[in-house]
Amino acid sequence: MALHAAKLWQKRENQVVECHLCAHRCRISEGKLGFCQVRENKDGQLYTHTYGRLIAENVDPIEKKPLYHVLPGTLSYSVATIGCNFRCDFCQNWQISQTDREGPPPNWGREASPESIVETAQRRKCKSISFTYTEPTIFFEYAYDTAKLARASGLSTAFVTNGYMTREAIETIRPFLNAANVDLKSFQGSFYRKHCGGRLEPVLESIRTMREFGIWVEVTTLVVPGQNDSPEELNQIAEFIADVDRKIPWHISRFFPQFKLTAEMPTPMETLETARNAGRDHGLEYVYLGNVAGSADTLCPSCDATLIGRSGYRTDTPGLKEKACKACGHQVAGLFD
């Protein structure tokens, strides 16, 4: 497919454009690409290279996103284009997220219209479409058009995102976005600068804004030994989430060496337990450990009954009745049938 007109930008002097899609707010000269390497200024107009081009697509359990409080036990058609607005040195999908900084990559993926994505999701018995694997913000126009069609077809939609978008972007897609899992990678600005090529505050603001707009939010933190694993920092993250909404699920994920960050060891279980205790101490109602066996069940915050049981990606809901705990009647937060 040809280049597609971009959303959320302004024209400046001397054929420069300013992109308002993500928190980099790139000022892009004529003929140049933004930081994401997929948005280009051509003749003083901003275009995207990613529209209608899928680099990855799979039918996944919704729990794999991870989204534990969105349509539990259902399938989500998961799609991505190339590119990202971060440069995380521990990225698990770096082969498709980290595009060639010197020019366009050789493979943009296969052509697929928004209509075909919705049709495939329906044919494969999916209840939702997830924009994931890479950063959905940088294929915003494609995700927006697909999400709009999905909503009209009765499908839910979700972003799995680093949260580095602008308020304008969230407000634009708000009517068609049901849920998001946001990576809160650290509570240190220095971590974001060193390991991601970004800043912390825009991510925090995105989490606040999504909840303000009524988008269901779950948060994931990959705990990297020696980088973001101090008890103080884990407590800061837990405190922030609780301050936004104690009902936001926090997924604490175990690190395994990836991409350029291969010297560190996998996260010790004691560290993950410290993080989980921090979440509970700050009153978070739903705290989960990821990339480890067990610890995936949803327990009632009121009476501790098992509401949703998970074994691998097999899910059942023994303790739920009409979005409430069968034992005590406590209303469970999330998006359910």
mmCIF file of C-alpha atoms in Angstrom:
data_model
loop_
_atom_site.group_PDB
_atom_site.id
_atom_site.type_symbol
_atom_site.label_atom_id
_atom_site.label_comp_id
_atom_site.label_asym_id
_atom_site.label_seq_id
_atom_site.Cartn_x
_atom_site.Cartn_y
_atom_site.Cartn_z
ATOM 1 C CA MET A 1 0.000 0.000 0.000
ATOM 2 C CA ALA A 2 1.079 3.581 -0.626
ATOM 3 C CA LEU A 3 2.043 6.114 1.996
ATOM 4 C CA HIS A 4 -0.913 7.121 4.129
ATOM 5 C CA ALA A 5 -1.676 10.589 5.459
ATOM 6 C CA ALA A 6 -0.799 10.886 9.138
ATOM 7 C CA LYS A 7 -2.950 12.252 11.945
ATOM 8 C CA LEU A 8 -1.981 14.603 14.769
ATOM 9 C CA TRP A 9 0.659 16.932 13.359
ATOM 10 C CA GLN A 10 1.198 20.612 12.594
ATOM 11 C CA LYS A 11 3.050 22.401 9.856
ATOM 12 C CA ARG A 12 5.891 24.694 10.903
ATOM 13 C CA GLU A 13 8.175 27.053 9.015
ATOM 14 C CA ASN A 14 10.515 25.932 6.235
ATOM 15 C CA GLN A 15 8.579 22.747 5.398
ATOM 16 C CA VAL A 16 9.135 21.375 8.925
ATOM 17 C CA VAL A 17 6.315 19.385 10.522
ATOM 18 C CA GLU A 18 5.772 18.716 14.229
ATOM 19 C CA CYS A 19 4.289 15.314 15.082
ATOM 20 C CA HIS A 20 1.868 15.301 18.032
ATOM 21 C CA LEU A 21 1.344 11.551 18.157
ATOM 22 C CA CYS A 22 3.839 10.575 20.847
ATOM 23 C CA ALA A 23 5.693 12.341 23.616
ATOM 24 C CA HIS A 24 8.838 12.829 21.498
ATOM 25 C CA ARG A 25 6.851 15.453 19.548
ATOM 26 C CA CYS A 26 9.406 15.200 16.746
ATOM 27 C CA ARG A 27 10.096 18.212 14.548
ATOM 28 C CA ILE A 28 10.778 16.571 11.204
ATOM 29 C CA SER A 29 12.473 18.302 8.288
ATOM 30 C CA GLU A 30 11.356 17.701 4.721
ATOM 31 C CA GLY A 31 12.471 14.275 3.478
ATOM 32 C CA LYS A 32 13.311 13.021 6.966
ATOM 33 C CA LEU A 33 11.818 10.411 9.305
ATOM 34 C CA GLY A 34 10.736 10.821 12.913
ATOM 35 C CA PHE A 35 12.379 9.004 15.824
ATOM 36 C CA CYS A 36 10.074 6.029 15.170
ATOM 37 C CA GLN A 37 11.516 5.711 11.652
ATOM 38 C CA VAL A 38 8.088 5.095 10.106
ATOM 39 C CA ARG A 39 6.641 8.624 9.831
ATOM 40 C CA GLU A 40 8.050 10.793 7.067
ATOM 41 C CA ASN A 41 7.835 14.425 6.026
ATOM 42 C CA LYS A 42 7.238 14.608 2.281
ATOM 43 C CA ASP A 43 6.879 18.091 0.823
ATOM 44 C CA GLY A 44 5.813 19.533 4.161
ATOM 45 C CA GLN A 45 3.147 16.880 4.814
ATOM 46 C CA LEU A 46 3.417 14.037 7.338
ATOM 47 C CA TYR A 47 2.827 10.464 6.184
ATOM 48 C CA THR A 48 3.034 7.011 7.731
ATOM 49 C CA HIS A 49 4.751 4.010 6.128
ATOM 50 C CA THR A 50 2.987 1.433 8.296
ATOM 51 C CA TYR A 51 -0.656 1.789 7.288
ATOM 52 C CA GLY A 52 -2.101 -1.489 6.030
ATOM 53 C CA ARG A 53 1.084 -3.537 6.492
ATOM 54 C CA LEU A 54 1.163 -6.305 9.082
ATOM 55 C CA ILE A 55 4.534 -7.635 10.226
ATOM 56 C CA ALA A 56 3.018 -9.940 12.883
ATOM 57 C CA GLU A 57 -0.400 -11.499 13.502
ATOM 58 C CA ASN A 58 -1.573 -14.276 15.800
ATOM 59 C CA VAL A 59 -4.623 -15.551 17.592
ATOM 60 C CA ASP A 60 -3.684 -15.349 21.284
ATOM 61 C CA PRO A 61 -5.434 -15.909 24.586
ATOM 62 C CA ILE A 62 -6.256 -12.441 25.912
ATOM 63 C CA GLU A 63 -4.305 -13.400 29.061
ATOM 64 C CA LYS A 64 -1.094 -13.417 26.999
ATOM 65 C CA LYS A 65 -1.158 -9.615 26.536
ATOM 66 C CA PRO A 66 -1.296 -9.765 29.631
ATOM 67 C CA LEU A 67 -4.878 -8.639 30.243
ATOM 68 C CA TYR A 68 -6.397 -10.620 33.094
ATOM 69 C CA HIS A 69 -9.530 -8.541 33.628
ATOM 70 C CA VAL A 70 -10.669 -8.232 30.005
ATOM 71 C CA LEU A 71 -12.981 -10.950 28.664
ATOM 72 C CA PRO A 72 -11.189 -13.765 30.568
ATOM 73 C CA GLY A 73 -10.770 -17.025 28.694
ATOM 74 C CA THR A 74 -11.367 -15.517 25.251
ATOM 75 C CA LEU A 75 -9.180 -15.160 22.173
ATOM 76 C CA SER A 76 -7.741 -11.913 20.828
ATOM 77 C CA TYR A 77 -6.563 -11.366 17.255
ATOM 78 C CA SER A 78 -3.174 -9.739 17.825
ATOM 79 C CA VAL A 79 -1.591 -7.565 15.132
ATOM 80 C CA ALA A 80 1.447 -5.329 14.672
ATOM 81 C CA THR A 81 3.399 -3.313 12.154
ATOM 82 C CA ILE A 82 7.121 -2.649 12.322
ATOM 83 C CA GLY A 83 8.649 0.115 14.379
ATOM 84 C CA CYS A 84 8.681 1.693 17.823
ATOM 85 C CA ASN A 85 9.165 5.070 19.475
ATOM 86 C CA PHE A 86 11.452 3.525 22.104
ATOM 87 C CA ARG A 87 14.884 1.903 21.795
ATOM 88 C CA CYS A 88 14.690 -0.559 24.684
ATOM 89 C CA ASP A 89 17.889 -2.561 24.958
ATOM 90 C CA PHE A 90 15.972 -5.507 26.472
ATOM 91 C CA CYS A 91 13.171 -5.639 23.878
ATOM 92 C CA GLN A 92 11.821 -9.152 23.313
ATOM 93 C CA ASN A 93 10.472 -8.238 19.851
ATOM 94 C CA TRP A 94 13.459 -6.234 18.678
ATOM 95 C CA GLN A 95 13.561 -7.972 15.284
ATOM 96 C CA ILE A 96 10.367 -6.162 14.254
ATOM 97 C CA SER A 97 10.319 -3.169 16.596
ATOM 98 C CA GLN A 98 13.812 -1.804 15.949
ATOM 99 C CA THR A 99 13.787 -0.580 12.357
ATOM 100 C CA ASP A 100 16.909 0.352 10.413
ATOM 101 C CA ARG A 101 17.994 3.806 11.574
ATOM 102 C CA GLU A 102 19.669 4.466 8.210
ATOM 103 C CA GLY A 103 16.626 3.873 6.005
ATOM 104 C CA PRO A 104 13.460 1.864 5.526
ATOM 105 C CA PRO A 105 13.687 -1.825 6.370
ATOM 106 C CA PRO A 106 13.521 -4.368 3.551
ATOM 107 C CA ASN A 107 10.285 -5.964 4.747
ATOM 108 C CA TRP A 108 7.288 -3.872 5.767
ATOM 109 C CA GLY A 109 5.062 -6.936 6.106
ATOM 110 C CA ARG A 110 2.041 -8.157 4.203
ATOM 111 C CA GLU A 111 -0.791 -5.936 3.079
ATOM 112 C CA ALA A 112 -3.965 -6.159 5.144
ATOM 113 C CA SER A 113 -6.808 -3.649 5.262
ATOM 114 C CA PRO A 114 -8.597 -2.736 8.500
ATOM 115 C CA GLU A 115 -11.640 -4.526 7.102
ATOM 116 C CA SER A 116 -9.689 -7.737 6.593
ATOM 117 C CA ILE A 117 -8.359 -7.622 10.169
ATOM 118 C CA VAL A 118 -11.881 -7.375 11.576
ATOM 119 C CA GLU A 119 -13.094 -10.136 9.255
ATOM 120 C CA THR A 120 -10.229 -12.415 10.305
ATOM 121 C CA ALA A 121 -10.892 -11.760 13.996
ATOM 122 C CA GLN A 122 -14.520 -12.716 13.557
ATOM 123 C CA ARG A 123 -13.718 -15.790 11.469
ATOM 124 C CA ARG A 124 -11.208 -16.995 14.066
ATOM 125 C CA LYS A 125 -13.785 -16.623 16.871
ATOM 126 C CA CYS A 126 -11.929 -13.807 18.618
ATOM 127 C CA LYS A 127 -13.740 -11.488 20.995
ATOM 128 C CA SER A 128 -11.211 -8.694 20.613
ATOM 129 C CA ILE A 129 -8.395 -7.214 18.533
ATOM 130 C CA SER A 130 -5.124 -6.356 20.288
ATOM 131 C CA PHE A 131 -2.577 -3.951 18.846
ATOM 132 C CA THR A 132 0.613 -5.373 20.302
ATOM 133 C CA TYR A 133 4.109 -6.883 19.789
ATOM 134 C CA THR A 134 5.509 -3.502 18.663
ATOM 135 C CA GLU A 135 4.234 -0.068 19.749
ATOM 136 C CA PRO A 136 0.681 0.621 18.511
ATOM 137 C CA THR A 137 1.122 4.369 18.891
ATOM 138 C CA ILE A 138 3.382 4.490 15.840
ATOM 139 C CA PHE A 139 0.799 2.757 13.647
ATOM 140 C CA PHE A 140 -1.943 4.914 15.124
ATOM 141 C CA GLU A 141 -3.903 5.619 11.932
ATOM 142 C CA TYR A 142 -4.081 1.926 11.077
ATOM 143 C CA ALA A 143 -5.080 0.994 14.624
ATOM 144 C CA TYR A 144 -7.644 3.806 14.750
ATOM 145 C CA ASP A 145 -9.430 2.764 11.551
ATOM 146 C CA THR A 146 -9.348 -0.900 12.586
ATOM 147 C CA ALA A 147 -10.616 -0.160 16.104
ATOM 148 C CA LYS A 148 -13.462 1.932 14.735
ATOM 149 C CA LEU A 149 -14.592 -0.946 12.511
ATOM 150 C CA ALA A 150 -14.091 -3.432 15.354
ATOM 151 C CA ARG A 151 -16.346 -1.450 17.675
ATOM 152 C CA ALA A 152 -19.065 -1.328 15.007
ATOM 153 C CA SER A 153 -18.741 -5.113 14.624
ATOM 154 C CA GLY A 154 -19.098 -5.820 18.344
ATOM 155 C CA LEU A 155 -15.420 -6.567 19.010
ATOM 156 C CA SER A 156 -13.419 -5.096 21.870
ATOM 157 C CA THR A 157 -10.000 -3.515 21.310
ATOM 158 C CA ALA A 158 -6.801 -3.213 23.330
ATOM 159 C CA PHE A 159 -3.426 -1.495 23.134
ATOM 160 C CA VAL A 160 -0.346 -3.198 24.570
ATOM 161 C CA THR A 161 1.768 -0.091 24.828
ATOM 162 C CA ASN A 162 4.756 1.659 26.349
ATOM 163 C CA GLY A 163 2.425 4.542 27.182
ATOM 164 C CA TYR A 164 4.551 7.133 25.376
ATOM 165 C CA MET A 165 1.679 8.787 23.537
ATOM 166 C CA THR A 166 0.238 12.266 23.832
ATOM 167 C CA ARG A 167 -3.030 13.201 25.485
ATOM 168 C CA GLU A 168 -4.270 14.166 22.006
ATOM 169 C CA ALA A 169 -3.645 10.631 20.754
ATOM 170 C CA ILE A 170 -5.501 9.050 23.690
ATOM 171 C CA GLU A 171 -8.398 11.463 23.304
ATOM 172 C CA THR A 172 -8.633 10.701 19.566
ATOM 173 C CA ILE A 173 -8.818 6.913 19.921
ATOM 174 C CA ARG A 174 -10.755 6.968 23.189
ATOM 175 C CA PRO A 175 -14.187 6.197 21.642
ATOM 176 C CA PHE A 176 -12.855 2.989 20.079
ATOM 177 C CA LEU A 177 -10.355 1.681 22.659
ATOM 178 C CA ASN A 178 -11.647 -0.532 25.466
ATOM 179 C CA ALA A 179 -8.454 -1.468 27.289
ATOM 180 C CA ALA A 180 -4.708 -1.042 27.495
ATOM 181 C CA ASN A 181 -1.825 -2.793 29.167
ATOM 182 C CA VAL A 182 0.817 -0.142 29.804
ATOM 183 C CA ASP A 183 4.466 -0.987 30.435
ATOM 184 C CA LEU A 184 5.673 1.025 33.410
ATOM 185 C CA LYS A 185 9.291 0.041 32.991
ATOM 186 C CA SER A 186 10.760 1.940 35.914
ATOM 187 C CA PHE A 187 10.158 4.842 38.265
ATOM 188 C CA GLN A 188 13.491 6.454 37.370
ATOM 189 C CA GLY A 189 13.869 9.039 34.656
ATOM 190 C CA SER A 190 17.463 7.912 34.256
ATOM 191 C CA PHE A 191 16.315 4.352 33.444
ATOM 192 C CA TYR A 192 14.051 5.605 30.675
ATOM 193 C CA ARG A 193 16.796 7.794 29.218
ATOM 194 C CA LYS A 194 19.482 5.089 29.364
ATOM 195 C CA HIS A 195 17.536 1.968 28.406
ATOM 196 C CA CYS A 196 14.569 3.241 26.351
ATOM 197 C CA GLY A 197 15.431 6.587 24.803
ATOM 198 C CA GLY A 198 12.470 8.298 26.453
ATOM 199 C CA ARG A 199 11.171 9.929 29.627
ATOM 200 C CA LEU A 200 9.164 8.687 32.593
ATOM 201 C CA GLU A 201 6.575 11.413 33.126
ATOM 202 C CA PRO A 202 4.676 10.993 29.816
ATOM 203 C CA VAL A 203 4.108 7.318 30.677
ATOM 204 C CA LEU A 204 2.709 8.211 34.091
ATOM 205 C CA GLU A 205 0.498 10.840 32.503
ATOM 206 C CA SER A 206 -0.832 8.354 29.930
ATOM 207 C CA ILE A 207 -1.870 5.946 32.680
ATOM 208 C CA ARG A 208 -3.678 8.757 34.489
ATOM 209 C CA THR A 209 -5.327 9.980 31.287
ATOM 210 C CA MET A 210 -6.553 6.568 30.196
ATOM 211 C CA ARG A 211 -8.233 5.977 33.535
ATOM 212 C CA GLU A 212 -9.686 9.501 33.415
ATOM 213 C CA PHE A 213 -11.202 8.660 30.013
ATOM 214 C CA GLY A 214 -12.667 5.364 31.203
ATOM 215 C CA ILE A 215 -10.265 3.061 29.353
ATOM 216 C CA TRP A 216 -9.582 -0.106 31.344
ATOM 217 C CA VAL A 217 -5.880 -0.135 32.314
ATOM 218 C CA GLU A 218 -3.558 -2.883 33.480
ATOM 219 C CA VAL A 219 0.118 -2.167 34.188
ATOM 220 C CA THR A 220 3.148 -4.387 33.582
ATOM 221 C CA THR A 221 6.618 -3.911 35.068
ATOM 222 C CA LEU A 222 9.506 -6.050 33.853
ATOM 223 C CA VAL A 223 11.819 -6.248 36.868
ATOM 224 C CA VAL A 224 15.446 -6.164 35.657
ATOM 225 C CA PRO A 225 18.109 -7.161 38.228
ATOM 226 C CA GLY A 226 20.328 -4.263 39.209
ATOM 227 C CA GLN A 227 18.339 -1.757 37.131
ATOM 228 C CA ASN A 228 14.836 -1.215 38.525
ATOM 229 C CA ASP A 229 14.565 -3.799 41.303
ATOM 230 C CA SER A 230 15.294 -1.905 44.511
ATOM 231 C CA PRO A 231 12.601 -2.182 47.221
ATOM 232 C CA GLU A 232 12.347 1.615 47.191
ATOM 233 C CA GLU A 233 11.567 1.758 43.487
ATOM 234 C CA LEU A 234 9.129 -1.144 43.589
ATOM 235 C CA ASN A 235 7.291 0.643 46.385
ATOM 236 C CA GLN A 236 7.218 3.855 44.336
ATOM 237 C CA ILE A 237 5.614 2.046 41.408
ATOM 238 C CA ALA A 238 3.038 0.368 43.639
ATOM 239 C CA GLU A 239 2.247 3.669 45.349
ATOM 240 C CA PHE A 240 1.763 5.433 42.006
ATOM 241 C CA ILE A 241 -0.616 2.777 40.664
ATOM 242 C CA ALA A 242 -2.607 2.790 43.898
ATOM 243 C CA ASP A 243 -2.861 6.570 43.766
ATOM 244 C CA VAL A 244 -4.387 6.372 40.266
ATOM 245 C CA ASP A 245 -6.739 3.467 41.051
ATOM 246 C CA ARG A 246 -6.254 0.569 43.468
ATOM 247 C CA LYS A 247 -8.283 -1.619 41.098
ATOM 248 C CA ILE A 248 -5.643 -1.420 38.334
ATOM 249 C CA PRO A 249 -4.038 -4.881 38.033
ATOM 250 C CA TRP A 250 -0.235 -4.856 38.341
ATOM 251 C CA HIS A 251 1.649 -7.556 36.434
ATOM 252 C CA ILE A 252 5.163 -7.996 37.826
ATOM 253 C CA SER A 253 7.145 -9.782 35.157
ATOM 254 C CA ARG A 254 10.335 -11.794 35.494
ATOM 255 C CA PHE A 255 13.240 -10.657 33.303
ATOM 256 C CA PHE A 256 15.179 -13.027 31.074
ATOM 257 C CA PRO A 257 18.222 -11.825 29.074
ATOM 258 C CA GLN A 258 17.178 -10.298 25.732
ATOM 259 C CA PHE A 259 18.584 -8.289 22.823
ATOM 260 C CA LYS A 260 21.428 -6.087 24.132
ATOM 261 C CA LEU A 261 20.840 -6.697 27.840
ATOM 262 C CA THR A 262 22.298 -10.175 28.158
ATOM 263 C CA ALA A 263 24.723 -9.848 31.079
ATOM 264 C CA GLU A 264 22.062 -9.790 33.815
ATOM 265 C CA MET A 265 20.643 -12.966 35.320
ATOM 266 C CA PRO A 266 16.911 -13.744 35.396
ATOM 267 C CA THR A 267 15.057 -11.945 38.168
ATOM 268 C CA PRO A 268 15.279 -13.804 41.498
ATOM 269 C CA MET A 269 11.942 -14.983 42.857
ATOM 270 C CA GLU A 270 12.617 -13.127 46.112
ATOM 271 C CA THR A 271 12.635 -9.842 44.191
ATOM 272 C CA LEU A 272 9.306 -10.636 42.567
ATOM 273 C CA GLU A 273 7.867 -11.484 45.967
ATOM 274 C CA THR A 274 9.144 -8.153 47.307
ATOM 275 C CA ALA A 275 7.333 -6.380 44.493
ATOM 276 C CA ARG A 276 4.125 -8.304 45.099
ATOM 277 C CA ASN A 277 4.258 -7.465 48.799
ATOM 278 C CA ALA A 278 4.755 -3.798 47.904
ATOM 279 C CA GLY A 279 1.632 -3.908 45.766
ATOM 280 C CA ARG A 280 -0.403 -5.480 48.521
ATOM 281 C CA ASP A 281 0.995 -3.107 51.158
ATOM 282 C CA HIS A 282 -0.199 -0.161 49.053
ATOM 283 C CA GLY A 283 -3.659 -1.615 48.727
ATOM 284 C CA LEU A 284 -3.599 -2.842 45.135
ATOM 285 C CA GLU A 285 -6.462 -5.305 44.749
ATOM 286 C CA TYR A 286 -4.939 -7.386 41.938
ATOM 287 C CA VAL A 287 -1.223 -8.214 41.781
ATOM 288 C CA TYR A 288 0.178 -10.936 39.508
ATOM 289 C CA LEU A 289 3.596 -12.436 38.860
ATOM 290 C CA GLY A 290 4.461 -13.012 35.185
ATOM 291 C CA ASN A 291 6.943 -15.325 33.433
ATOM 292 C CA VAL A 292 6.791 -17.695 36.395
ATOM 293 C CA ALA A 293 4.669 -20.714 37.258
ATOM 294 C CA GLY A 294 1.606 -20.132 39.414
ATOM 295 C CA SER A 295 0.470 -16.825 40.939
ATOM 296 C CA ALA A 296 -1.961 -16.152 38.085
ATOM 297 C CA ASP A 297 -5.306 -16.698 39.816
ATOM 298 C CA THR A 298 -7.560 -13.742 40.522
ATOM 299 C CA LEU A 299 -8.582 -13.679 44.180
ATOM 300 C CA CYS A 300 -11.443 -11.734 45.671
ATOM 301 C CA PRO A 301 -10.048 -8.593 47.368
ATOM 302 C CA SER A 302 -12.731 -8.935 50.027
ATOM 303 C CA CYS A 303 -12.814 -12.629 51.016
ATOM 304 C CA ASP A 304 -9.813 -14.155 49.172
ATOM 305 C CA ALA A 305 -11.945 -16.674 47.243
ATOM 306 C CA THR A 306 -10.612 -17.773 43.846
ATOM 307 C CA LEU A 307 -12.609 -15.863 41.258
ATOM 308 C CA ILE A 308 -10.671 -16.694 38.090
ATOM 309 C CA GLY A 309 -8.390 -19.718 37.893
ATOM 310 C CA ARG A 310 -5.528 -19.832 35.400
ATOM 311 C CA SER A 311 -3.251 -22.715 34.451
ATOM 312 C CA GLY A 312 -0.957 -21.683 31.640
ATOM 313 C CA TYR A 313 -3.397 -19.998 29.279
ATOM 314 C CA ARG A 314 -6.326 -22.136 30.341
ATOM 315 C CA THR A 315 -8.831 -20.014 32.223
ATOM 316 C CA ASP A 316 -12.037 -20.693 34.135
ATOM 317 C CA THR A 317 -14.195 -18.567 36.398
ATOM 318 C CA PRO A 318 -15.329 -20.759 39.295
ATOM 319 C CA GLY A 319 -15.905 -17.912 41.724
ATOM 320 C CA LEU A 320 -17.579 -15.351 39.455
ATOM 321 C CA LYS A 321 -21.265 -14.706 38.967
ATOM 322 C CA GLU A 322 -22.364 -11.688 36.946
ATOM 323 C CA LYS A 323 -19.039 -9.895 37.573
ATOM 324 C CA ALA A 324 -19.227 -10.460 41.327
ATOM 325 C CA CYS A 325 -17.743 -12.878 43.846
ATOM 326 C CA LYS A 326 -20.096 -15.806 44.425
ATOM 327 C CA ALA A 327 -18.971 -16.075 48.041
ATOM 328 C CA CYS A 328 -19.358 -12.508 49.264
ATOM 329 C CA GLY A 329 -20.820 -10.449 46.417
ATOM 330 C CA HIS A 330 -17.782 -8.176 45.974
ATOM 331 C CA GLN A 331 -17.862 -6.531 42.534
ATOM 332 C CA VAL A 332 -14.827 -7.480 40.454
ATOM 333 C CA ALA A 333 -13.160 -4.752 38.419
ATOM 334 C CA GLY A 334 -12.665 -5.221 34.688
ATOM 335 C CA LEU A 335 -14.419 -5.796 31.377
ATOM 336 C CA PHE A 336 -16.449 -9.002 31.321
ATOM 337 C CA ASP A 337 -19.159 -10.529 29.125
#
